[in-house]
């Protein structure tokens, strides 16, 4: 019984009034030119539906208010900000001309709010190795040894040093640089040794290069940032049950009275049924079962 009464009360309550989901940024209660008004102001996104702002009739401080009208005012925005975007690219060499060939002088910018063009800032270009690997190469060195009296290998060193790396003798070429007459035969008197040295060396080399560069410029945004809605409700002095003039709210009152009458009828029916059951149980306790059955048949 109690649950039924609560359910009916909730139904009657929600049938009289519902509330808007949005919260107003400002609410003003005023009397303008003899008219009692409630003015509610909302600031919403441009894509919001203003129909959800309109409330059902409501009572406030002894006045019954109903919707009158709604006005709309768009809030435009127009401003400019400085933006910087960083781009990255890879090149095989640390060559500025090759890098500049891959960088556009400008780029388009659009983040959904601001848009415009950004220009390349040449002072921001920075290049560094992407990574390193070990490589090997062969070093060679040639030495010329002059003024030798004979072509003797003892005059030629077995090693030499180049760029901090020791190279071994790999070949010697002998050249006659002077002759003299011995008897009737012309014989070599001096020699020159052209010695060739070689060796293998390891070094670390970049696998490639990474360049970062910045584009900078002013971008702007224009358009409608938000919309302000002003909802006006007109009020009349509340009458019976907190409503306005009786003739305008007869359906609501009728439903309210019908609900109360239904609750009263249900309560009376439940009370009568409870009393009857209590009387039957008391009669059964004061007589024997057989006498109770005979009395039932007699009745």
PDB file of C-alpha atoms in Angstrom:
ATOM      1  CA  UNK A   1       0.000   0.000   0.000  1.00  0.00           C
ATOM      2  CA  UNK A   2       2.762   2.404   0.950  1.00  0.00           C
ATOM      3  CA  UNK A   3       4.702   1.686  -2.285  1.00  0.00           C
ATOM      4  CA  UNK A   4       1.569   2.283  -4.370  1.00  0.00           C
ATOM      5  CA  UNK A   5       0.997   5.661  -2.736  1.00  0.00           C
ATOM      6  CA  UNK A   6       4.619   6.703  -3.351  1.00  0.00           C
ATOM      7  CA  UNK A   7       4.409   5.661  -7.028  1.00  0.00           C
ATOM      8  CA  UNK A   8       1.191   7.620  -7.598  1.00  0.00           C
ATOM      9  CA  UNK A   9       2.667  10.678  -5.885  1.00  0.00           C
ATOM     10  CA  UNK A  10       5.704  10.585  -8.176  1.00  0.00           C
ATOM     11  CA  UNK A  11       3.528  10.273 -11.276  1.00  0.00           C
ATOM     12  CA  UNK A  12       1.430  13.285 -10.236  1.00  0.00           C
ATOM     13  CA  UNK A  13       4.548  15.302  -9.408  1.00  0.00           C
ATOM     14  CA  UNK A  14       6.316  14.695 -12.731  1.00  0.00           C
ATOM     15  CA  UNK A  15       3.105  15.300 -14.729  1.00  0.00           C
ATOM     16  CA  UNK A  16       2.903  18.863 -13.380  1.00  0.00           C
ATOM     17  CA  UNK A  17       6.434  20.083 -14.078  1.00  0.00           C
ATOM     18  CA  UNK A  18       9.722  19.048 -15.762  1.00  0.00           C
ATOM     19  CA  UNK A  19      13.010  20.918 -15.661  1.00  0.00           C
ATOM     20  CA  UNK A  20      15.510  21.915 -18.326  1.00  0.00           C
ATOM     21  CA  UNK A  21      18.803  20.039 -18.272  1.00  0.00           C
ATOM     22  CA  UNK A  22      20.963  23.108 -18.871  1.00  0.00           C
ATOM     23  CA  UNK A  23      21.920  25.367 -15.965  1.00  0.00           C
ATOM     24  CA  UNK A  24      21.382  29.098 -16.625  1.00  0.00           C
ATOM     25  CA  UNK A  25      24.326  31.448 -16.260  1.00  0.00           C
ATOM     26  CA  UNK A  26      21.957  34.118 -14.921  1.00  0.00           C
ATOM     27  CA  UNK A  27      18.378  34.216 -13.600  1.00  0.00           C
ATOM     28  CA  UNK A  28      16.534  37.522 -13.103  1.00  0.00           C
ATOM     29  CA  UNK A  29      13.097  37.946 -11.507  1.00  0.00           C
ATOM     30  CA  UNK A  30      11.594  41.351 -12.402  1.00  0.00           C
ATOM     31  CA  UNK A  31       8.412  43.306 -12.893  1.00  0.00           C
ATOM     32  CA  UNK A  32       8.663  45.151 -16.203  1.00  0.00           C
ATOM     33  CA  UNK A  33       5.881  47.503 -17.271  1.00  0.00           C
ATOM     34  CA  UNK A  34       3.446  45.743 -14.964  1.00  0.00           C
ATOM     35  CA  UNK A  35       4.409  42.252 -16.147  1.00  0.00           C
ATOM     36  CA  UNK A  36       5.961  39.758 -13.730  1.00  0.00           C
ATOM     37  CA  UNK A  37       8.862  38.010 -15.471  1.00  0.00           C
ATOM     38  CA  UNK A  38      11.536  35.414 -14.922  1.00  0.00           C
ATOM     39  CA  UNK A  39      14.407  35.844 -17.410  1.00  0.00           C
ATOM     40  CA  UNK A  40      16.969  33.037 -17.688  1.00  0.00           C
ATOM     41  CA  UNK A  41      20.185  33.409 -19.682  1.00  0.00           C
ATOM     42  CA  UNK A  42      22.158  30.462 -21.116  1.00  0.00           C
ATOM     43  CA  UNK A  43      25.480  30.348 -22.997  1.00  0.00           C
ATOM     44  CA  UNK A  44      25.754  27.225 -25.148  1.00  0.00           C
ATOM     45  CA  UNK A  45      27.804  25.721 -27.959  1.00  0.00           C
ATOM     46  CA  UNK A  46      26.774  26.782 -31.467  1.00  0.00           C
ATOM     47  CA  UNK A  47      25.422  23.269 -32.201  1.00  0.00           C
ATOM     48  CA  UNK A  48      23.260  23.030 -29.047  1.00  0.00           C
ATOM     49  CA  UNK A  49      19.470  22.686 -29.366  1.00  0.00           C
ATOM     50  CA  UNK A  50      17.691  25.675 -27.722  1.00  0.00           C
ATOM     51  CA  UNK A  51      14.416  23.720 -27.477  1.00  0.00           C
ATOM     52  CA  UNK A  52      15.821  21.909 -24.447  1.00  0.00           C
ATOM     53  CA  UNK A  53      15.958  25.213 -22.555  1.00  0.00           C
ATOM     54  CA  UNK A  54      12.200  25.747 -22.461  1.00  0.00           C
ATOM     55  CA  UNK A  55      10.679  24.596 -19.147  1.00  0.00           C
ATOM     56  CA  UNK A  56       7.153  23.494 -18.344  1.00  0.00           C
ATOM     57  CA  UNK A  57       5.034  25.960 -16.319  1.00  0.00           C
ATOM     58  CA  UNK A  58       6.356  26.402 -12.781  1.00  0.00           C
ATOM     59  CA  UNK A  59       5.548  28.244  -9.541  1.00  0.00           C
ATOM     60  CA  UNK A  60       8.023  30.637  -7.924  1.00  0.00           C
ATOM     61  CA  UNK A  61       7.440  32.975  -4.958  1.00  0.00           C
ATOM     62  CA  UNK A  62       3.654  32.952  -5.339  1.00  0.00           C
ATOM     63  CA  UNK A  63       3.591  33.367  -9.139  1.00  0.00           C
ATOM     64  CA  UNK A  64       2.765  30.814 -11.797  1.00  0.00           C
ATOM     65  CA  UNK A  65       5.105  31.239 -14.790  1.00  0.00           C
ATOM     66  CA  UNK A  66       4.680  30.080 -18.384  1.00  0.00           C
ATOM     67  CA  UNK A  67       7.046  30.325 -21.348  1.00  0.00           C
ATOM     68  CA  UNK A  68       6.789  33.567 -23.356  1.00  0.00           C
ATOM     69  CA  UNK A  69       9.684  33.760 -25.836  1.00  0.00           C
ATOM     70  CA  UNK A  70      13.351  33.012 -26.465  1.00  0.00           C
ATOM     71  CA  UNK A  71      15.988  35.233 -28.112  1.00  0.00           C
ATOM     72  CA  UNK A  72      19.337  34.279 -29.620  1.00  0.00           C
ATOM     73  CA  UNK A  73      22.617  36.239 -29.786  1.00  0.00           C
ATOM     74  CA  UNK A  74      25.742  34.834 -31.462  1.00  0.00           C
ATOM     75  CA  UNK A  75      29.090  35.488 -29.788  1.00  0.00           C
ATOM     76  CA  UNK A  76      31.692  35.997 -32.531  1.00  0.00           C
ATOM     77  CA  UNK A  77      35.438  35.603 -32.063  1.00  0.00           C
ATOM     78  CA  UNK A  78      38.291  37.113 -34.113  1.00  0.00           C
ATOM     79  CA  UNK A  79      41.832  36.901 -32.726  1.00  0.00           C
ATOM     80  CA  UNK A  80      45.395  36.105 -33.815  1.00  0.00           C
ATOM     81  CA  UNK A  81      48.121  34.110 -32.046  1.00  0.00           C
ATOM     82  CA  UNK A  82      51.725  33.124 -32.777  1.00  0.00           C
ATOM     83  CA  UNK A  83      52.231  29.423 -33.538  1.00  0.00           C
ATOM     84  CA  UNK A  84      55.349  27.292 -34.068  1.00  0.00           C
ATOM     85  CA  UNK A  85      55.461  23.851 -35.666  1.00  0.00           C
ATOM     86  CA  UNK A  86      58.529  21.550 -35.712  1.00  0.00           C
ATOM     87  CA  UNK A  87      59.229  19.206 -38.634  1.00  0.00           C
ATOM     88  CA  UNK A  88      61.779  16.399 -38.913  1.00  0.00           C
ATOM     89  CA  UNK A  89      63.462  14.928 -41.987  1.00  0.00           C
ATOM     90  CA  UNK A  90      66.267  12.443 -42.734  1.00  0.00           C
ATOM     91  CA  UNK A  91      69.164  12.886 -45.168  1.00  0.00           C
ATOM     92  CA  UNK A  92      72.146  10.764 -46.162  1.00  0.00           C
ATOM     93  CA  UNK A  93      74.631  13.625 -45.756  1.00  0.00           C
ATOM     94  CA  UNK A  94      75.044  16.633 -43.530  1.00  0.00           C
ATOM     95  CA  UNK A  95      74.673  18.876 -46.565  1.00  0.00           C
ATOM     96  CA  UNK A  96      72.735  22.123 -46.085  1.00  0.00           C
ATOM     97  CA  UNK A  97      71.855  22.414 -49.775  1.00  0.00           C
ATOM     98  CA  UNK A  98      70.399  18.897 -49.760  1.00  0.00           C
ATOM     99  CA  UNK A  99      68.473  19.651 -46.565  1.00  0.00           C
ATOM    100  CA  UNK A 100      67.029  22.925 -47.870  1.00  0.00           C
ATOM    101  CA  UNK A 101      65.892  21.140 -51.028  1.00  0.00           C
ATOM    102  CA  UNK A 102      63.627  18.978 -48.868  1.00  0.00           C
ATOM    103  CA  UNK A 103      62.262  21.817 -46.706  1.00  0.00           C
ATOM    104  CA  UNK A 104      59.366  23.829 -48.071  1.00  0.00           C
ATOM    105  CA  UNK A 105      59.655  27.619 -47.574  1.00  0.00           C
ATOM    106  CA  UNK A 106      56.206  27.635 -45.889  1.00  0.00           C
ATOM    107  CA  UNK A 107      53.481  25.306 -44.634  1.00  0.00           C
ATOM    108  CA  UNK A 108      49.722  25.467 -44.012  1.00  0.00           C
ATOM    109  CA  UNK A 109      48.481  25.342 -40.409  1.00  0.00           C
ATOM    110  CA  UNK A 110      45.008  24.301 -39.221  1.00  0.00           C
ATOM    111  CA  UNK A 111      44.227  22.825 -35.790  1.00  0.00           C
ATOM    112  CA  UNK A 112      40.464  23.047 -36.127  1.00  0.00           C
ATOM    113  CA  UNK A 113      40.326  26.462 -34.466  1.00  0.00           C
ATOM    114  CA  UNK A 114      43.218  28.524 -35.824  1.00  0.00           C
ATOM    115  CA  UNK A 115      44.465  28.524 -39.407  1.00  0.00           C
ATOM    116  CA  UNK A 116      47.065  30.331 -41.496  1.00  0.00           C
ATOM    117  CA  UNK A 117      50.549  29.978 -43.022  1.00  0.00           C
ATOM    118  CA  UNK A 118      53.851  29.414 -41.220  1.00  0.00           C
ATOM    119  CA  UNK A 119      57.263  30.334 -42.676  1.00  0.00           C
ATOM    120  CA  UNK A 120      60.512  28.362 -42.326  1.00  0.00           C
ATOM    121  CA  UNK A 121      62.869  29.779 -39.691  1.00  0.00           C
ATOM    122  CA  UNK A 122      66.331  29.123 -41.179  1.00  0.00           C
ATOM    123  CA  UNK A 123      68.055  29.834 -37.862  1.00  0.00           C
ATOM    124  CA  UNK A 124      66.236  26.890 -36.272  1.00  0.00           C
ATOM    125  CA  UNK A 125      67.665  24.234 -38.626  1.00  0.00           C
ATOM    126  CA  UNK A 126      69.614  21.663 -36.608  1.00  0.00           C
ATOM    127  CA  UNK A 127      71.255  18.490 -37.990  1.00  0.00           C
ATOM    128  CA  UNK A 128      72.803  15.581 -36.115  1.00  0.00           C
ATOM    129  CA  UNK A 129      73.800  12.001 -36.846  1.00  0.00           C
ATOM    130  CA  UNK A 130      70.984   9.496 -36.703  1.00  0.00           C
ATOM    131  CA  UNK A 131      73.414   6.770 -35.604  1.00  0.00           C
ATOM    132  CA  UNK A 132      76.895   5.335 -36.107  1.00  0.00           C
ATOM    133  CA  UNK A 133      78.427   2.106 -37.436  1.00  0.00           C
ATOM    134  CA  UNK A 134      81.933   0.717 -37.704  1.00  0.00           C
ATOM    135  CA  UNK A 135      83.502   0.737 -41.171  1.00  0.00           C
ATOM    136  CA  UNK A 136      86.886  -0.432 -42.523  1.00  0.00           C
ATOM    137  CA  UNK A 137      89.151   1.094 -45.154  1.00  0.00           C
ATOM    138  CA  UNK A 138      92.635   0.561 -46.638  1.00  0.00           C
ATOM    139  CA  UNK A 139      95.274   3.236 -46.120  1.00  0.00           C
ATOM    140  CA  UNK A 140      98.214   3.593 -48.533  1.00  0.00           C
ATOM    141  CA  UNK A 141     101.369   5.634 -48.348  1.00  0.00           C
ATOM    142  CA  UNK A 142     104.291   6.026 -50.801  1.00  0.00           C
ATOM    143  CA  UNK A 143     107.809   7.057 -49.745  1.00  0.00           C
ATOM    144  CA  UNK A 144     110.725   7.899 -52.039  1.00  0.00           C
ATOM    145  CA  UNK A 145     114.240   7.232 -50.745  1.00  0.00           C
ATOM    146  CA  UNK A 146     117.016   8.921 -52.784  1.00  0.00           C
ATOM    147  CA  UNK A 147     120.823   8.867 -52.978  1.00  0.00           C
ATOM    148  CA  UNK A 148     121.278   5.157 -52.330  1.00  0.00           C
ATOM    149  CA  UNK A 149     124.572   3.646 -53.443  1.00  0.00           C
ATOM    150  CA  UNK A 150     122.954   0.298 -54.077  1.00  0.00           C
ATOM    151  CA  UNK A 151     119.561  -1.288 -54.319  1.00  0.00           C
ATOM    152  CA  UNK A 152     119.650  -2.779 -50.846  1.00  0.00           C
ATOM    153  CA  UNK A 153     116.425  -3.506 -48.934  1.00  0.00           C
ATOM    154  CA  UNK A 154     118.142  -2.575 -45.705  1.00  0.00           C
ATOM    155  CA  UNK A 155     117.760   1.051 -46.761  1.00  0.00           C
ATOM    156  CA  UNK A 156     113.941   0.714 -46.901  1.00  0.00           C
ATOM    157  CA  UNK A 157     112.017   0.797 -43.564  1.00  0.00           C
ATOM    158  CA  UNK A 158     109.600  -2.096 -43.097  1.00  0.00           C
ATOM    159  CA  UNK A 159     106.781   0.139 -41.678  1.00  0.00           C
ATOM    160  CA  UNK A 160     105.556   3.709 -41.655  1.00  0.00           C
ATOM    161  CA  UNK A 161     102.837   5.655 -39.792  1.00  0.00           C
ATOM    162  CA  UNK A 162      99.937   7.577 -41.377  1.00  0.00           C
ATOM    163  CA  UNK A 163      97.083   9.256 -39.483  1.00  0.00           C
ATOM    164  CA  UNK A 164      98.103   7.365 -36.386  1.00  0.00           C
ATOM    165  CA  UNK A 165      97.897   3.997 -38.163  1.00  0.00           C
ATOM    166  CA  UNK A 166     100.979   1.779 -38.736  1.00  0.00           C
ATOM    167  CA  UNK A 167     101.338   0.615 -42.349  1.00  0.00           C
ATOM    168  CA  UNK A 168     103.469  -2.286 -43.548  1.00  0.00           C
ATOM    169  CA  UNK A 169     105.765  -2.305 -46.590  1.00  0.00           C
ATOM    170  CA  UNK A 170     103.971  -3.908 -49.490  1.00  0.00           C
ATOM    171  CA  UNK A 171     106.189  -3.115 -52.510  1.00  0.00           C
ATOM    172  CA  UNK A 172     109.499  -1.470 -53.514  1.00  0.00           C
ATOM    173  CA  UNK A 173     110.398  -0.141 -56.933  1.00  0.00           C
ATOM    174  CA  UNK A 174     114.110   0.573 -57.615  1.00  0.00           C
ATOM    175  CA  UNK A 175     115.192   3.294 -60.000  1.00  0.00           C
ATOM    176  CA  UNK A 176     118.724   4.143 -61.233  1.00  0.00           C
ATOM    177  CA  UNK A 177     119.410   7.814 -60.674  1.00  0.00           C
ATOM    178  CA  UNK A 178     123.126   7.941 -61.600  1.00  0.00           C
ATOM    179  CA  UNK A 179     125.797   5.979 -63.546  1.00  0.00           C
ATOM    180  CA  UNK A 180     129.573   5.864 -63.797  1.00  0.00           C
ATOM    181  CA  UNK A 181     132.064   4.284 -66.223  1.00  0.00           C
ATOM    182  CA  UNK A 182     133.864   1.300 -64.821  1.00  0.00           C
ATOM    183  CA  UNK A 183     136.450   0.272 -67.355  1.00  0.00           C
ATOM    184  CA  UNK A 184     134.590   0.316 -70.551  1.00  0.00           C
ATOM    185  CA  UNK A 185     131.222  -0.473 -68.901  1.00  0.00           C
ATOM    186  CA  UNK A 186     128.661   2.116 -67.705  1.00  0.00           C
ATOM    187  CA  UNK A 187     127.495   1.001 -64.281  1.00  0.00           C
ATOM    188  CA  UNK A 188     124.756   2.367 -61.904  1.00  0.00           C
ATOM    189  CA  UNK A 189     126.273   4.621 -59.248  1.00  0.00           C
ATOM    190  CA  UNK A 190     123.140   5.695 -57.316  1.00  0.00           C
ATOM    191  CA  UNK A 191     119.616   4.405 -56.758  1.00  0.00           C
ATOM    192  CA  UNK A 192     116.207   5.595 -55.730  1.00  0.00           C
ATOM    193  CA  UNK A 193     113.699   3.386 -53.840  1.00  0.00           C
ATOM    194  CA  UNK A 194     109.945   3.998 -54.234  1.00  0.00           C
ATOM    195  CA  UNK A 195     108.396   2.163 -51.311  1.00  0.00           C
ATOM    196  CA  UNK A 196     104.661   1.486 -51.051  1.00  0.00           C
ATOM    197  CA  UNK A 197     103.032   0.852 -47.680  1.00  0.00           C
ATOM    198  CA  UNK A 198      99.436  -0.262 -46.922  1.00  0.00           C
ATOM    199  CA  UNK A 199      97.233  -1.202 -43.985  1.00  0.00           C
ATOM    200  CA  UNK A 200      93.614  -1.646 -42.863  1.00  0.00           C
ATOM    201  CA  UNK A 201      91.914   0.752 -40.430  1.00  0.00           C
ATOM    202  CA  UNK A 202      88.498   0.873 -38.670  1.00  0.00           C
ATOM    203  CA  UNK A 203      86.492   4.011 -38.039  1.00  0.00           C
ATOM    204  CA  UNK A 204      82.982   5.066 -36.941  1.00  0.00           C
ATOM    205  CA  UNK A 205      80.767   6.628 -39.574  1.00  0.00           C
ATOM    206  CA  UNK A 206      77.277   8.124 -39.413  1.00  0.00           C
ATOM    207  CA  UNK A 207      74.487   5.959 -40.813  1.00  0.00           C
ATOM    208  CA  UNK A 208      72.494   9.043 -41.764  1.00  0.00           C
ATOM    209  CA  UNK A 209      71.430  12.442 -40.472  1.00  0.00           C
ATOM    210  CA  UNK A 210      68.295  13.821 -38.845  1.00  0.00           C
ATOM    211  CA  UNK A 211      67.337  17.463 -39.265  1.00  0.00           C
ATOM    212  CA  UNK A 212      64.746  19.413 -37.282  1.00  0.00           C
ATOM    213  CA  UNK A 213      63.410  22.776 -38.387  1.00  0.00           C
ATOM    214  CA  UNK A 214      60.749  25.150 -37.093  1.00  0.00           C
ATOM    215  CA  UNK A 215      58.003  26.962 -38.977  1.00  0.00           C
ATOM    216  CA  UNK A 216      56.643  30.092 -37.295  1.00  0.00           C
ATOM    217  CA  UNK A 217      53.887  32.564 -38.056  1.00  0.00           C
ATOM    218  CA  UNK A 218      50.647  34.233 -36.964  1.00  0.00           C
ATOM    219  CA  UNK A 219      47.407  32.268 -37.337  1.00  0.00           C
ATOM    220  CA  UNK A 220      43.867  33.482 -36.721  1.00  0.00           C
ATOM    221  CA  UNK A 221      40.384  32.207 -35.986  1.00  0.00           C
ATOM    222  CA  UNK A 222      37.016  33.721 -36.846  1.00  0.00           C
ATOM    223  CA  UNK A 223      33.456  32.536 -36.411  1.00  0.00           C
ATOM    224  CA  UNK A 224      30.806  31.883 -33.779  1.00  0.00           C
ATOM    225  CA  UNK A 225      32.368  30.756 -30.507  1.00  0.00           C
ATOM    226  CA  UNK A 226      29.123  30.396 -28.529  1.00  0.00           C
ATOM    227  CA  UNK A 227      25.458  31.414 -28.528  1.00  0.00           C
ATOM    228  CA  UNK A 228      23.625  33.259 -25.751  1.00  0.00           C
ATOM    229  CA  UNK A 229      19.920  32.416 -25.357  1.00  0.00           C
ATOM    230  CA  UNK A 230      17.551  34.528 -23.252  1.00  0.00           C
ATOM    231  CA  UNK A 231      14.377  32.704 -22.189  1.00  0.00           C
ATOM    232  CA  UNK A 232      11.514  34.771 -20.777  1.00  0.00           C
ATOM    233  CA  UNK A 233       8.611  33.448 -18.684  1.00  0.00           C
ATOM    234  CA  UNK A 234       5.528  35.546 -17.779  1.00  0.00           C
ATOM    235  CA  UNK A 235       3.994  35.174 -14.310  1.00  0.00           C
ATOM    236  CA  UNK A 236       0.512  35.414 -12.838  1.00  0.00           C
ATOM    237  CA  UNK A 237      -0.438  35.349  -9.185  1.00  0.00           C
ATOM    238  CA  UNK A 238      -0.838  31.750  -8.129  1.00  0.00           C
ATOM    239  CA  UNK A 239      -4.313  30.511  -7.141  1.00  0.00           C
ATOM    240  CA  UNK A 240      -5.530  27.206  -5.695  1.00  0.00           C
ATOM    241  CA  UNK A 241      -2.842  24.548  -5.208  1.00  0.00           C
ATOM    242  CA  UNK A 242      -0.254  27.054  -6.251  1.00  0.00           C
ATOM    243  CA  UNK A 243      -1.707  27.325  -9.802  1.00  0.00           C
ATOM    244  CA  UNK A 244      -2.784  30.386 -11.732  1.00  0.00           C
ATOM    245  CA  UNK A 245      -6.347  31.151 -12.786  1.00  0.00           C
ATOM    246  CA  UNK A 246      -8.656  28.195 -12.132  1.00  0.00           C
ATOM    247  CA  UNK A 247     -10.127  28.053 -15.636  1.00  0.00           C
ATOM    248  CA  UNK A 248      -6.661  27.587 -17.199  1.00  0.00           C
ATOM    249  CA  UNK A 249      -5.678  24.648 -15.032  1.00  0.00           C
ATOM    250  CA  UNK A 250      -8.884  22.615 -14.634  1.00  0.00           C
ATOM    251  CA  UNK A 251      -7.306  19.491 -16.298  1.00  0.00           C
ATOM    252  CA  UNK A 252      -4.402  19.482 -13.825  1.00  0.00           C
ATOM    253  CA  UNK A 253      -6.702  19.919 -10.822  1.00  0.00           C
ATOM    254  CA  UNK A 254      -9.068  17.217 -12.081  1.00  0.00           C
ATOM    255  CA  UNK A 255      -6.197  14.743 -12.391  1.00  0.00           C
ATOM    256  CA  UNK A 256      -4.918  15.706  -8.962  1.00  0.00           C
ATOM    257  CA  UNK A 257      -8.332  15.219  -7.327  1.00  0.00           C
ATOM    258  CA  UNK A 258      -8.871  11.966  -9.224  1.00  0.00           C
ATOM    259  CA  UNK A 259      -5.552  10.677  -7.952  1.00  0.00           C
ATOM    260  CA  UNK A 260      -6.400  11.591  -4.379  1.00  0.00           C
ATOM    261  CA  UNK A 261      -9.841   9.956  -4.705  1.00  0.00           C
ATOM    262  CA  UNK A 262      -8.228   6.804  -6.083  1.00  0.00           C
ATOM    263  CA  UNK A 263      -5.813   6.689  -3.163  1.00  0.00           C
ATOM    264  CA  UNK A 264      -8.691   7.132  -0.688  1.00  0.00           C
ATOM    265  CA  UNK A 265     -10.767   4.372  -2.330  1.00  0.00           C
ATOM    266  CA  UNK A 266      -7.856   1.952  -2.278  1.00  0.00           C
ATOM    267  CA  UNK A 267      -7.195   2.771   1.377  1.00  0.00           C
ATOM    268  CA  UNK A 268     -10.823   2.160   2.378  1.00  0.00           C
ATOM    269  CA  UNK A 269     -10.962  -1.123   0.471  1.00  0.00           C
ATOM    270  CA  UNK A 270      -7.780  -2.386   2.097  1.00  0.00           C
ATOM    271  CA  UNK A 271      -9.069  -1.317   5.562  1.00  0.00           C
ATOM    272  CA  UNK A 272     -12.475  -3.101   5.096  1.00  0.00           C
ATOM    273  CA  UNK A 273     -10.774  -6.262   3.877  1.00  0.00           C
ATOM    274  CA  UNK A 274      -8.413  -6.259   6.847  1.00  0.00           C
ATOM    275  CA  UNK A 275     -11.284  -5.841   9.332  1.00  0.00           C
ATOM    276  CA  UNK A 276     -13.277  -8.702   7.780  1.00  0.00           C
ATOM    277  CA  UNK A 277     -10.316 -11.059   7.981  1.00  0.00           C
ATOM    278  CA  UNK A 278      -9.706 -10.088  11.607  1.00  0.00           C
ATOM    279  CA  UNK A 279     -13.365 -10.806  12.494  1.00  0.00           C
ATOM    280  CA  UNK A 280     -13.291 -14.211  10.807  1.00  0.00           C
ATOM    281  CA  UNK A 281     -10.122 -15.170  12.610  1.00  0.00           C
ATOM    282  CA  UNK A 282     -11.599 -14.126  16.012  1.00  0.00           C
ATOM    283  CA  UNK A 283     -14.758 -16.194  15.403  1.00  0.00           C
ATOM    284  CA  UNK A 284     -12.720 -19.222  14.480  1.00  0.00           C
ATOM    285  CA  UNK A 285     -10.727 -18.983  17.721  1.00  0.00           C
ATOM    286  CA  UNK A 286     -13.871 -18.894  20.017  1.00  0.00           C
ATOM    287  CA  UNK A 287     -15.757 -21.990  18.608  1.00  0.00           C
ATOM    288  CA  UNK A 288     -14.789 -25.526  17.710  1.00  0.00           C
ATOM    289  CA  UNK A 289     -14.074 -26.343  14.087  1.00  0.00           C
ATOM    290  CA  UNK A 290     -17.275 -28.414  13.820  1.00  0.00           C
ATOM    291  CA  UNK A 291     -19.410 -25.680  15.336  1.00  0.00           C
ATOM    292  CA  UNK A 292     -17.712 -23.164  13.025  1.00  0.00           C
ATOM    293  CA  UNK A 293     -18.542 -25.313   9.973  1.00  0.00           C
ATOM    294  CA  UNK A 294     -22.166 -25.757  11.138  1.00  0.00           C
ATOM    295  CA  UNK A 295     -22.475 -22.038  11.683  1.00  0.00           C
ATOM    296  CA  UNK A 296     -21.115 -21.485   8.196  1.00  0.00           C
ATOM    297  CA  UNK A 297     -23.678 -23.916   6.744  1.00  0.00           C
ATOM    298  CA  UNK A 298     -26.433 -22.247   8.775  1.00  0.00           C
ATOM    299  CA  UNK A 299     -25.431 -18.902   7.476  1.00  0.00           C
TER     300      UNK A 299
END
